[in-house]
mmCIF file of C-alpha atoms in Angstrom:
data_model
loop_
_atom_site.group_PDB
_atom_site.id
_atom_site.type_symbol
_atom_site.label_atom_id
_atom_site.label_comp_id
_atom_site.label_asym_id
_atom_site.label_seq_id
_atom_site.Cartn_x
_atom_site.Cartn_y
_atom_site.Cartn_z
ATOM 1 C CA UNK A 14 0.000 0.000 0.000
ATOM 2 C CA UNK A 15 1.225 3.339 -0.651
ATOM 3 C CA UNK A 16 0.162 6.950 0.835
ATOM 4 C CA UNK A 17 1.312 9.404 -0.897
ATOM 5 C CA UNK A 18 1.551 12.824 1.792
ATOM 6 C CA UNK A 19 3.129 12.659 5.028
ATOM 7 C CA UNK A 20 0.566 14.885 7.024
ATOM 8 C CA UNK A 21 -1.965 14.276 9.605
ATOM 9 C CA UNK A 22 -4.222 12.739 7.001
ATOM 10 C CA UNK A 23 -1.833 10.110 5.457
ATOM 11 C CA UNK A 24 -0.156 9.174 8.415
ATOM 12 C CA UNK A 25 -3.323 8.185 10.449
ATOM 13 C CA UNK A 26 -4.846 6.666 7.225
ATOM 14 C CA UNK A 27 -1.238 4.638 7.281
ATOM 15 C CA UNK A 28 -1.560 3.907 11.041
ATOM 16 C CA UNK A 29 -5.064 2.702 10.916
ATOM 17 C CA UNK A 30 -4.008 0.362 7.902
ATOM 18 C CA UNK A 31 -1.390 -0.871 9.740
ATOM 19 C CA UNK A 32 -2.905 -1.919 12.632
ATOM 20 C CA UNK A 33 -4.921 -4.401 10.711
ATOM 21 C CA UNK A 34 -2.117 -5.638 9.235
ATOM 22 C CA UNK A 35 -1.221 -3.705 5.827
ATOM 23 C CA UNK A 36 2.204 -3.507 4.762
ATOM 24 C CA UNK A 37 2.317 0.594 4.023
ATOM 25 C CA UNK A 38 4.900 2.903 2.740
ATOM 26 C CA UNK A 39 4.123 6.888 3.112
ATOM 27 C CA UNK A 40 6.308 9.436 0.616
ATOM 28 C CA UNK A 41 6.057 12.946 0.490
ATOM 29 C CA UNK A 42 7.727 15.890 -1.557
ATOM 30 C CA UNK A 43 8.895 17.189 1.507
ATOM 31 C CA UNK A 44 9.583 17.009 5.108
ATOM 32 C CA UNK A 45 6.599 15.609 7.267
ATOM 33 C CA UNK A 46 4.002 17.835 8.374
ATOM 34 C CA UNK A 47 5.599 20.614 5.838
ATOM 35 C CA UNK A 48 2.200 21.431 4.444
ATOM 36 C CA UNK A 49 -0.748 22.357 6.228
ATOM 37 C CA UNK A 50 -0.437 19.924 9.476
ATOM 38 C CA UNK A 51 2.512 21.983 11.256
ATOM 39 C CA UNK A 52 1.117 25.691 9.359
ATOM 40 C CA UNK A 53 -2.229 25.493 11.400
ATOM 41 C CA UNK A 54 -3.552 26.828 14.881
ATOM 42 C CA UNK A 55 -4.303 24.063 16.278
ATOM 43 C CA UNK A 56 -7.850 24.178 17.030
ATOM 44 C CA UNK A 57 -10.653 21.724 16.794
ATOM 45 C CA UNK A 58 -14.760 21.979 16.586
ATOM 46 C CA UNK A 59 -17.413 20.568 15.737
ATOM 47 C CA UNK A 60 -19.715 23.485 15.306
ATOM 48 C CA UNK A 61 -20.310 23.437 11.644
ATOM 49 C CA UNK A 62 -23.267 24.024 9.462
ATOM 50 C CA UNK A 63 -23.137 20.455 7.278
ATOM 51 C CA UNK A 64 -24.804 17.140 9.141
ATOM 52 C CA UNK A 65 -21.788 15.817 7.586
ATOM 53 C CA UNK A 66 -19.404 18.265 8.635
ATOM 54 C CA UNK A 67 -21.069 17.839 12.443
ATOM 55 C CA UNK A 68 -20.931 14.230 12.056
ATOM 56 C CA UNK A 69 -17.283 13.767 10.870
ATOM 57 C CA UNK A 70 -15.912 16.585 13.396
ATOM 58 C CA UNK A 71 -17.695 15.334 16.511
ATOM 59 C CA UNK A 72 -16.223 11.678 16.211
ATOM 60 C CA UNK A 73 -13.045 12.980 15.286
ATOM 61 C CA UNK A 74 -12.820 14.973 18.600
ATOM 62 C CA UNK A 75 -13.893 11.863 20.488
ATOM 63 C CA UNK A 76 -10.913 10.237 18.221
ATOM 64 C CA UNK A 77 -8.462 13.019 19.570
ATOM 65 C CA UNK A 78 -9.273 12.514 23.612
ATOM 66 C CA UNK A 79 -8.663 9.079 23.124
ATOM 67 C CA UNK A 80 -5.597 9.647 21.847
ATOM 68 C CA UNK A 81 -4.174 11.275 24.829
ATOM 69 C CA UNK A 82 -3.903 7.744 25.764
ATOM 70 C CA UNK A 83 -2.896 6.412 23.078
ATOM 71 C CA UNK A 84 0.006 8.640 21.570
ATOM 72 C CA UNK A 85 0.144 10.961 24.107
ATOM 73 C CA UNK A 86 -1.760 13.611 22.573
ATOM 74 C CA UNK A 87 -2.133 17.029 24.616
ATOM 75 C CA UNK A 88 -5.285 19.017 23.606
ATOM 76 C CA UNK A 89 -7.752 21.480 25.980
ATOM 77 C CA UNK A 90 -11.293 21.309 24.997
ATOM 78 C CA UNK A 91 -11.671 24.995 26.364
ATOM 79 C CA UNK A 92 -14.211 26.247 23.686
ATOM 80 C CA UNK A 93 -15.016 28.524 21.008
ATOM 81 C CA UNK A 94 -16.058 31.909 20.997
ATOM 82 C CA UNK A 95 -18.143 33.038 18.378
ATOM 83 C CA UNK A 96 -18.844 37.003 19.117
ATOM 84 C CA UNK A 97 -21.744 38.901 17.613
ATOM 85 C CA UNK A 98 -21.961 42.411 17.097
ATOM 86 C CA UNK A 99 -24.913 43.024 15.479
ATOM 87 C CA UNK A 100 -28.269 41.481 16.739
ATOM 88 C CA UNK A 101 -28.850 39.864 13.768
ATOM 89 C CA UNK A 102 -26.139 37.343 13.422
ATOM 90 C CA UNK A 103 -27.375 36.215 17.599
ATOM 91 C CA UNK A 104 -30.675 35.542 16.102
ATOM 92 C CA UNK A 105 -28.644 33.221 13.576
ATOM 93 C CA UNK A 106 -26.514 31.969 16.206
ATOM 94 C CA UNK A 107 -29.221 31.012 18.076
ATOM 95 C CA UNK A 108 -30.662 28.576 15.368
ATOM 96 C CA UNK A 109 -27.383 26.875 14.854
ATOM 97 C CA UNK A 110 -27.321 25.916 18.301
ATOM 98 C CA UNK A 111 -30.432 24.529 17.959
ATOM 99 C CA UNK A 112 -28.929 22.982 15.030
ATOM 100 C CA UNK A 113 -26.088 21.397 17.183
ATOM 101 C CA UNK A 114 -28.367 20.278 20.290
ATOM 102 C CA UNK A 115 -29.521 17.821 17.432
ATOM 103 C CA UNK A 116 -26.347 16.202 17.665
ATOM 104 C CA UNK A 117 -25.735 16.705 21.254
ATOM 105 C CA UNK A 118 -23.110 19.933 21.263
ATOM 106 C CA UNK A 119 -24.195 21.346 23.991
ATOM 107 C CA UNK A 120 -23.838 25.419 21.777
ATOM 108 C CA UNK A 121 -25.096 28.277 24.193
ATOM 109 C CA UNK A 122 -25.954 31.380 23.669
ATOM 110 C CA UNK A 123 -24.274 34.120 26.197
ATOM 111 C CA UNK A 124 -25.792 38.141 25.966
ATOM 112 C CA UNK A 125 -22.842 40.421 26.473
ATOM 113 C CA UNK A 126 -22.323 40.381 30.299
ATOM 114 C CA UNK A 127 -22.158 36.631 30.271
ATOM 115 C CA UNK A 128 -19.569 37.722 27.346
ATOM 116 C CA UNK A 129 -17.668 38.868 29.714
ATOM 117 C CA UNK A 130 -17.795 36.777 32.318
ATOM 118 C CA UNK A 131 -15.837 34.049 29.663
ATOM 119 C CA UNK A 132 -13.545 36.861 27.907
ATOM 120 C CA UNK A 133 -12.877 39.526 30.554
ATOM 121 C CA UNK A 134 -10.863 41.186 28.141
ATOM 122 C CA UNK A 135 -13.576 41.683 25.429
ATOM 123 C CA UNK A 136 -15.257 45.475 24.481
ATOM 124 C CA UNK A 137 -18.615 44.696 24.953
ATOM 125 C CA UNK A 138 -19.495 47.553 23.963
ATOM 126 C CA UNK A 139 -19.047 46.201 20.466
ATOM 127 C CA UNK A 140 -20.948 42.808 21.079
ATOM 128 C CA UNK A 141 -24.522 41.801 21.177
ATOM 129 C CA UNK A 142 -24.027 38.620 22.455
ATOM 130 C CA UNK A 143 -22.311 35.538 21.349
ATOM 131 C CA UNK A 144 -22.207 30.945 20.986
ATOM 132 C CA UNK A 145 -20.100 28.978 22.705
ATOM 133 C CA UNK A 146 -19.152 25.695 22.450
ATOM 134 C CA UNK A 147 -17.877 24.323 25.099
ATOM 135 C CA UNK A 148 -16.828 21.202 23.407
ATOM 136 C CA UNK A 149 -14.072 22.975 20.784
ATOM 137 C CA UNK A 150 -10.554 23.412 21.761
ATOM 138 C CA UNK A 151 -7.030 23.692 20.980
ATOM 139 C CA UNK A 152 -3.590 22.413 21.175
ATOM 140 C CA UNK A 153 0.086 22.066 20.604
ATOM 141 C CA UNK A 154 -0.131 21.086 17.337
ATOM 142 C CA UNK A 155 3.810 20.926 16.790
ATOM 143 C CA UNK A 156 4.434 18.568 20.013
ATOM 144 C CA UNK A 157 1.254 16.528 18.983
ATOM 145 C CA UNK A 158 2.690 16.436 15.176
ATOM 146 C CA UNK A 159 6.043 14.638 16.567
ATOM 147 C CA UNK A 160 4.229 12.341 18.316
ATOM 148 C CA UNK A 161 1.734 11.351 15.767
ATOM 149 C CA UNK A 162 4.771 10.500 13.447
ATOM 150 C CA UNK A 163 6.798 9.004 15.871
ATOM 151 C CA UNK A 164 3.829 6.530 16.638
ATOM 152 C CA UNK A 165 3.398 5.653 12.736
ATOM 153 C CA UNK A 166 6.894 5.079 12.670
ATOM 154 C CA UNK A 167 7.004 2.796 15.341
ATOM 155 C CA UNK A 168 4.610 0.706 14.190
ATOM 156 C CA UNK A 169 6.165 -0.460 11.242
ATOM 157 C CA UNK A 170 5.004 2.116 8.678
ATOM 158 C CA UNK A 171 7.996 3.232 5.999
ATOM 159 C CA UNK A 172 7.892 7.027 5.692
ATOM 160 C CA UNK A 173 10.075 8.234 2.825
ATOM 161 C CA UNK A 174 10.370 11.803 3.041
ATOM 162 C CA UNK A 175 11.639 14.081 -0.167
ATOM 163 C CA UNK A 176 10.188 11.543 -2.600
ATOM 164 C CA UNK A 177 8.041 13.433 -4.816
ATOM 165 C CA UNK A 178 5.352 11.221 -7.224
ATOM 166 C CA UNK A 179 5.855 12.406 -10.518
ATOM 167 C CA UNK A 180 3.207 10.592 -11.993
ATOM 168 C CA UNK A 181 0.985 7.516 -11.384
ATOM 169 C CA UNK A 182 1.345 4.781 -13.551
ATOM 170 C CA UNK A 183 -1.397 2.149 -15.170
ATOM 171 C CA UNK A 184 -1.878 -0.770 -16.530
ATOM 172 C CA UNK A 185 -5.402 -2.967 -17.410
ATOM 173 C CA UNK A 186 -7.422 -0.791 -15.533
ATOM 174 C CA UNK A 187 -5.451 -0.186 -12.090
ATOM 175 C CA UNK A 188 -2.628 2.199 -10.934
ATOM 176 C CA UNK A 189 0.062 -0.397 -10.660
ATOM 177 C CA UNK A 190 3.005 2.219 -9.587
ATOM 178 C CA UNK A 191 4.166 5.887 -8.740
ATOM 179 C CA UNK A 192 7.394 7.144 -10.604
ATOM 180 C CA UNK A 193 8.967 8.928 -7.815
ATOM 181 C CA UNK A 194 11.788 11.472 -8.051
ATOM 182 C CA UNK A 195 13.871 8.857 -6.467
ATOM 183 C CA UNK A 196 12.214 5.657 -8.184
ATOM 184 C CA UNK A 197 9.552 3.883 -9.329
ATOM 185 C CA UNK A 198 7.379 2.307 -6.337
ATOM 186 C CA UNK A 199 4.627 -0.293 -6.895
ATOM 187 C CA UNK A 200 1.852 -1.240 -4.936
ATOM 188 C CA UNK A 201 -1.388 -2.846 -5.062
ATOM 189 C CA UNK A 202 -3.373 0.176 -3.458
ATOM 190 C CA UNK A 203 -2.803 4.232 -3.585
ATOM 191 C CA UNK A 204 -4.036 6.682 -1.396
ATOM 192 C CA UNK A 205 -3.478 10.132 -2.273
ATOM 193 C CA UNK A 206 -3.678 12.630 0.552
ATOM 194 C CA UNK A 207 -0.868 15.384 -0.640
ATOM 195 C CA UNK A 208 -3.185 18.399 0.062
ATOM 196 C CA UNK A 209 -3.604 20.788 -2.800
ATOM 197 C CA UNK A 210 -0.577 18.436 -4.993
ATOM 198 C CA UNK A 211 -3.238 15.810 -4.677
ATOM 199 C CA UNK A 212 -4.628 17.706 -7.846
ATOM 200 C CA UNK A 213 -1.821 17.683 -10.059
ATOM 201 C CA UNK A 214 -0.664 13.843 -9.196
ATOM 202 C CA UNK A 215 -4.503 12.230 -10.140
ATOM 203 C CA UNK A 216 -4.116 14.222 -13.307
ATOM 204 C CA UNK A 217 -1.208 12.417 -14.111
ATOM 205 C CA UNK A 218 -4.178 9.320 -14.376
ATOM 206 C CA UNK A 219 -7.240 12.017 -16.243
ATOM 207 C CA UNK A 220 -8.914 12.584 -12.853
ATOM 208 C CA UNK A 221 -9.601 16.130 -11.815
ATOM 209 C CA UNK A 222 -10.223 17.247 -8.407
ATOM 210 C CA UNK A 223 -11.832 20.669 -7.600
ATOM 211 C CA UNK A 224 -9.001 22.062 -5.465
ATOM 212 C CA UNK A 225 -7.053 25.035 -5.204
ATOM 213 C CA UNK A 226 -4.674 26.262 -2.702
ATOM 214 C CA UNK A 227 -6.035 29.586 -1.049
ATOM 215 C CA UNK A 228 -3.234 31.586 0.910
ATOM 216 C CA UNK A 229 -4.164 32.002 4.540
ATOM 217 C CA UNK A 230 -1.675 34.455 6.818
ATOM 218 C CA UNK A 231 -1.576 33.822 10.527
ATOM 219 C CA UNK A 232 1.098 35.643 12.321
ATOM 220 C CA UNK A 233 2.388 35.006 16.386
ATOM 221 C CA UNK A 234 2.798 37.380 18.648
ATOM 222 C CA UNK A 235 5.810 37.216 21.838
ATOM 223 C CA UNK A 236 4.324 35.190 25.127
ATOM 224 C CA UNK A 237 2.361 36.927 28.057
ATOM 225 C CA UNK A 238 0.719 35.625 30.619
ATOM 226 C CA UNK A 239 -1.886 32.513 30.599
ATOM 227 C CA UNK A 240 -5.400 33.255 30.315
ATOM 228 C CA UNK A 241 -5.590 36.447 28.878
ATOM 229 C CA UNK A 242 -7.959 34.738 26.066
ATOM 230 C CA UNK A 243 -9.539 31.780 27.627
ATOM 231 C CA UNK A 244 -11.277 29.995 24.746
ATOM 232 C CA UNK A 245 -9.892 27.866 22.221
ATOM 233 C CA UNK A 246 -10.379 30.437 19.207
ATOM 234 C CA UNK A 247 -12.291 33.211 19.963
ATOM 235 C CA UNK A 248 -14.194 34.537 16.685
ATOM 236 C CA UNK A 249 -15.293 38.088 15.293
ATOM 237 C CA UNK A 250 -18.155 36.868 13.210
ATOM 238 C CA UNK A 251 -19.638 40.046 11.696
ATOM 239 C CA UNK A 252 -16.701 41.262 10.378
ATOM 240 C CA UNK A 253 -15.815 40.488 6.921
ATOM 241 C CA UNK A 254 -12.907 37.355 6.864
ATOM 242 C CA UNK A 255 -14.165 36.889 10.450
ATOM 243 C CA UNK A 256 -10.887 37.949 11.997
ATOM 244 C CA UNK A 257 -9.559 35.697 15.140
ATOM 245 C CA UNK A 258 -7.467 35.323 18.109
ATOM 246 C CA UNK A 259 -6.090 32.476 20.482
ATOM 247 C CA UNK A 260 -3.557 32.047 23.050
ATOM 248 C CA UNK A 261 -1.371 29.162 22.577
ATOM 249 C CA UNK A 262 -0.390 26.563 25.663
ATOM 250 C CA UNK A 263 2.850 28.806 25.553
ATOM 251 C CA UNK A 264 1.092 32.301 25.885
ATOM 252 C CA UNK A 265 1.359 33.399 22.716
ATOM 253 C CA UNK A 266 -1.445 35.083 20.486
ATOM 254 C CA UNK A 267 -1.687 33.768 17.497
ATOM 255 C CA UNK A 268 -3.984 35.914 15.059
ATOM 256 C CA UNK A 269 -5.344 35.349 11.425
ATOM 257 C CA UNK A 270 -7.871 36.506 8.986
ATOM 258 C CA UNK A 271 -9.306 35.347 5.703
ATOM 259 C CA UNK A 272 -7.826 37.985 2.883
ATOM 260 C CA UNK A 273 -8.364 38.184 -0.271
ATOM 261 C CA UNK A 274 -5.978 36.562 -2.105
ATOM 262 C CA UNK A 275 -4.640 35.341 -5.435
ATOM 263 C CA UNK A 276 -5.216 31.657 -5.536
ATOM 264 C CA UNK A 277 -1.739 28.709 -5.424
ATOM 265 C CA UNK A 278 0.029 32.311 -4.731
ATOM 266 C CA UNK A 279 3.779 31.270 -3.523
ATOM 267 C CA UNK A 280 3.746 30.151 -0.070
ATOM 268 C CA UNK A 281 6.660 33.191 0.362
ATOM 269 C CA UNK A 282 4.694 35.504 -1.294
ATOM 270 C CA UNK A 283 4.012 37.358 2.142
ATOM 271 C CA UNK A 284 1.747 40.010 2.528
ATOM 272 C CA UNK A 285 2.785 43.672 4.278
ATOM 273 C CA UNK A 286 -0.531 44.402 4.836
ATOM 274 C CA UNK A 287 -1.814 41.189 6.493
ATOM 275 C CA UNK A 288 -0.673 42.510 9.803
ATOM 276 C CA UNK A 289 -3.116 45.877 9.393
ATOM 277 C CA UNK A 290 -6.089 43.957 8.238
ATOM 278 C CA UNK A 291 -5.868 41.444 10.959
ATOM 279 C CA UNK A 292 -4.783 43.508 13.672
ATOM 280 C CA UNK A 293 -7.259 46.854 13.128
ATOM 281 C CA UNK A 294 -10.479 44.924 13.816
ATOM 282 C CA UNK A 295 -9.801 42.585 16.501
ATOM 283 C CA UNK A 296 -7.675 45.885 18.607
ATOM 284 C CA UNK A 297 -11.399 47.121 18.595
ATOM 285 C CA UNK A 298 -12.618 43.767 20.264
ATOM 286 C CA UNK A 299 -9.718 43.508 22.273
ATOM 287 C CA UNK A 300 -8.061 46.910 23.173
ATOM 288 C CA UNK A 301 -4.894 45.016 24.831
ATOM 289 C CA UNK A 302 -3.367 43.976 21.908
ATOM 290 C CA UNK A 303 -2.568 47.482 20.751
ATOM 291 C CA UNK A 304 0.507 46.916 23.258
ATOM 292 C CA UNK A 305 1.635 43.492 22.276
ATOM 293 C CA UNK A 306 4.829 42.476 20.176
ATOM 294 C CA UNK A 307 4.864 40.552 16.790
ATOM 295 C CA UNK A 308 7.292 37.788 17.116
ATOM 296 C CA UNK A 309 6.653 36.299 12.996
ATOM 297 C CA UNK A 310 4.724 36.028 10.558
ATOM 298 C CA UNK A 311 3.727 32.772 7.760
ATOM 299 C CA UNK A 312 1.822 31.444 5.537
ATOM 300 C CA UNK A 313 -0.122 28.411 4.475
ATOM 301 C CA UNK A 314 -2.922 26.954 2.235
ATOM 302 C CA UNK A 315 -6.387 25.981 2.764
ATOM 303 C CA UNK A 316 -6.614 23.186 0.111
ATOM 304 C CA UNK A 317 -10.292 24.290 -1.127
ATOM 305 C CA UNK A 318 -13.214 22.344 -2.565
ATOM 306 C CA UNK A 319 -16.375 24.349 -4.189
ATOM 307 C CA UNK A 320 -18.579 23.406 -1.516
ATOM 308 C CA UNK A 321 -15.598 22.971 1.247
ATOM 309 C CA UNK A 322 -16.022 19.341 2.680
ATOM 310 C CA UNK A 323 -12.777 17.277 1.830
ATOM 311 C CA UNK A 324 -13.402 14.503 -0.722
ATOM 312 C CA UNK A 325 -12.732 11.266 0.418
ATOM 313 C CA UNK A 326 -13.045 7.570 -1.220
ATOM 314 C CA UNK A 327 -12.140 5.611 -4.491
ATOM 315 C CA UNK A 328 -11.234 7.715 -7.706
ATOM 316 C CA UNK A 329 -13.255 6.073 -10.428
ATOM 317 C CA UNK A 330 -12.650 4.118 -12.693
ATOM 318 C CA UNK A 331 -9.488 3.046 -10.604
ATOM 319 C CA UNK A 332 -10.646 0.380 -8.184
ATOM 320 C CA UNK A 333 -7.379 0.662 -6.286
ATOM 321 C CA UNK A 334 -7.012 4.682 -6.230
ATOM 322 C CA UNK A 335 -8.552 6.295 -3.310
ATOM 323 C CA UNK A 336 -8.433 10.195 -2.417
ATOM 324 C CA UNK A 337 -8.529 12.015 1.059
ATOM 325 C CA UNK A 338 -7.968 15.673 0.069
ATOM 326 C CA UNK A 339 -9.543 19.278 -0.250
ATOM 327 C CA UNK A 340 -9.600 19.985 3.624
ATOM 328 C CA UNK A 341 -10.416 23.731 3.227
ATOM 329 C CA UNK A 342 -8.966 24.096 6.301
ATOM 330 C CA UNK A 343 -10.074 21.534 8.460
ATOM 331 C CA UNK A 344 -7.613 18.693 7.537
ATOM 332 C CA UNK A 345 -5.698 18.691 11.271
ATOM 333 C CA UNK A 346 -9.171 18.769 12.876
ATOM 334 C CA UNK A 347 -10.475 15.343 10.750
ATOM 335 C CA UNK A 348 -7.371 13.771 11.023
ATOM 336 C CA UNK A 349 -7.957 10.694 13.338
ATOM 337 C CA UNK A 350 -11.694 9.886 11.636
ATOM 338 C CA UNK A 351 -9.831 10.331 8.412
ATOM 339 C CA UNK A 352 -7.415 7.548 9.458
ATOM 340 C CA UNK A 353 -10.421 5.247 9.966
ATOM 341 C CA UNK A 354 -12.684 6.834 7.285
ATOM 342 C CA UNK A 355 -9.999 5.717 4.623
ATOM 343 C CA UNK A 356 -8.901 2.081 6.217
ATOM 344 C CA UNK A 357 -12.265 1.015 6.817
ATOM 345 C CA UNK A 358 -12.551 2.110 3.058
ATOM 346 C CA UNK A 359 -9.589 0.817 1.371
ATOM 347 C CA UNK A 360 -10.270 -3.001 3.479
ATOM 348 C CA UNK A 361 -13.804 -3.207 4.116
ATOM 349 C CA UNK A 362 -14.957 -1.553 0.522
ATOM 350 C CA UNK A 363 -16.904 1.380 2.816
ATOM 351 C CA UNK A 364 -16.608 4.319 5.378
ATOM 352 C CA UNK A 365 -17.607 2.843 8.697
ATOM 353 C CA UNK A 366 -19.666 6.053 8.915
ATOM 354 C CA UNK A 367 -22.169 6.667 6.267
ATOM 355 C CA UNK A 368 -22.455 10.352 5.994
ATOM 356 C CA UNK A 369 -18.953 10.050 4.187
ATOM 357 C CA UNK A 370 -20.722 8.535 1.403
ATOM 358 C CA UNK A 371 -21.691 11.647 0.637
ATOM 359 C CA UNK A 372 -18.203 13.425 0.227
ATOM 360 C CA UNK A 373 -16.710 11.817 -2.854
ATOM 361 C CA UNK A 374 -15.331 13.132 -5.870
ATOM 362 C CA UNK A 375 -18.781 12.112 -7.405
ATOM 363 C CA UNK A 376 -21.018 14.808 -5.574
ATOM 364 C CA UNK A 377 -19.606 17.471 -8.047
ATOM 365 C CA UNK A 378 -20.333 15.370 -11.473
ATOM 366 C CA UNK A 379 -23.905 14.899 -10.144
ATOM 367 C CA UNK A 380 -24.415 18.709 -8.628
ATOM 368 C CA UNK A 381 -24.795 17.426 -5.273
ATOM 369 C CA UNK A 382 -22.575 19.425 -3.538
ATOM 370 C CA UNK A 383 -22.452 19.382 0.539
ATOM 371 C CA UNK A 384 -22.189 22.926 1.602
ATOM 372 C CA UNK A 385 -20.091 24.638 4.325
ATOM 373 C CA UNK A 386 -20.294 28.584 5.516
ATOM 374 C CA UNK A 387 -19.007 27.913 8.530
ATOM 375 C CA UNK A 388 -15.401 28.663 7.194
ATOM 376 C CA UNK A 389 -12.801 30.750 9.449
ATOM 377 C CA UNK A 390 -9.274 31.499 8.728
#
């Protein structure tokens, strides 16, 4: 078996198939984790606006706690903050939790004092109210990275880093081999979870996947104290790329904003005015951070799908080609279900949970897209 992509995705799809016995080898163009796994903040949810999104996310949490045991995993289910500053978007708010009591998430709704009884350091004087969920949270995702692939390693998986697929190659109806920058590898099954390359190596094959790499630019501020933001990610809704904040296990703030930007841009194309666009709005919300210090600055990619779910399953008419890419964002957070989404796959010829039947490549040739709006970041 081979898994092309050494990030969260294809190393717990690798783990998961070796546990039951598979023989797998994991390349990647790179260095582990060099694409979106170790360029992310670290947070998890499961407050989305898809059953399938809700479905996927919520097991995938209860995949991450358990994993504290298993790998060592540190993680703080602390919550999200989603602030509201017009009265409108509460109103809204308050139907998705609704939405999410369906499922469980225990979503409240907090009017301004309770605000700031959560975020002391919040203007409510700009806030009408705002959801929590208690059952979102963040963590190291660098320390948890290590251990994720020091885990996969250890169990008998062969991760080849700097070994780019070139191409795919067929014969009578199957992929039958990858021509590598350092060789040609055969297999008997492919997985392809390579992020926004996924694209370019299935078109080596004719398969097109709706991806494209959008920039995302997160910058970290120096440490302060602990606490200063208390929730996971806290969330300025109303305002346009719905700017956010968190405080990492370290005390840093680490602050981002959806910009508009050029599409597969270079990933060193940085921005000078990032730092402006994300910074003006939530100084409002948060009148501290007009003291703090900018330690750096990066970028990244949300690998993005039209209707932002990931697609996930076989890649047709290949009956040995299987796809877990097109994140839009939310790779890190699926990670563990996506391990077991794509074994149960690949050995038992379906997802062991059903909603994922709905996220394959095939939902965009029949118009039966799956969408997402909540998207942050």
């Amino acid at each position: 078996m081979l898994v092309v992509g050494a990030g969260v995705s294809g190393l717990f799809a690798a783990y998961e198939l070796r546990k039951r016995g598979v023989d797998v080898v994991v390349v990647d163009a790179s260095y582990p984790g060099s694409g979106a796994s170790m360029r992310n903040l670290g947070c998890f949810r499961s407050s989305f606006t898809s059953p399938e999104h809700v479905t996927l996310m919520k097991e995938s949490i209860k995949e991450w706690l358990g994993l504290r045991d298993e790998m060592g995993i540190e993680l703080e289910q602390c919550g999200y903050l989603w602030i509201a500053r017009r009265d409108e978007t509460l109103s809204t708010f308050r139907r998705l939790a609704e939405f999410y009591h369906q499922f469980s998430i225990p979503a409240e709704i907090l009017d301004a004092d309770e605000v700031k009884d959560v975020e002391p350091m919040v203007n409510t004087r700009l806030v009408a109210g705002a959801m929590r969920d208690p059952t979102a949270g963040m963590m190291p995702m660098l320390k948890n990275f290590v251990k994720i692939y020091l885990k996969v390693k250890g169990s008998g998986v062969r991760i080849l880093p700097y070994t780019k697929v070139l191409k795919l190659l067929v014969s009578g109806g199957r992929v039958v081999a990858a021509e590598t920058g350092r060789g040609v590898i055969e297999a008997d099954v492919f997985l392809v979870a390579a992020g926004g390359d996924s694209r370019e190596i299935v078109k080596t094959v004719g398969i097109d996947l709706p991806i494209v790499d959008v920039p995302r630019h997160p910058f970290v501020t120096e440490p302060y104290s602990r606490g200063v933001i208390r929730s996971g990610l806290l969330i300025d809704w109303d305002t346009p790329g719905s700017p956010h904040i968190r405080q990492t296990e370290d005390g840093n703030f680490i602050l981002a904003r959806d910009l508009e930007d050029v599409a597969g841009a270079s990933i060193y194309s940085q921005r000078a005015d990032a730092i402006t666009h994300i910074l003006k709005p939530l100084t409002e919300l948060l009148p501290f951070l007009s003291k703090v210090n900018i330690l750096r600055y990066w970028m990244g990619y949300y690998d993005m799908t039209p209707d932002h779910h990931p697609i996930y399953g076989p890649l047709h008419p290949y009956e040995n080609l299987y796809v877990a890419a097109g994140f839009s964002g939310h790779g890190m957070m699926l990670g563990p279900v996506t391990g077991k989404l794509m074994s149960s796959w690949i050995l038992d010829g379906r997802p062991y949970i059903d909603v994922a039947n709905n996220l394959t490549l095939e939902r965009f040739k029949l118009g039966k897209l799956v969408r997402e709006l909540a998207v942050i970041g």
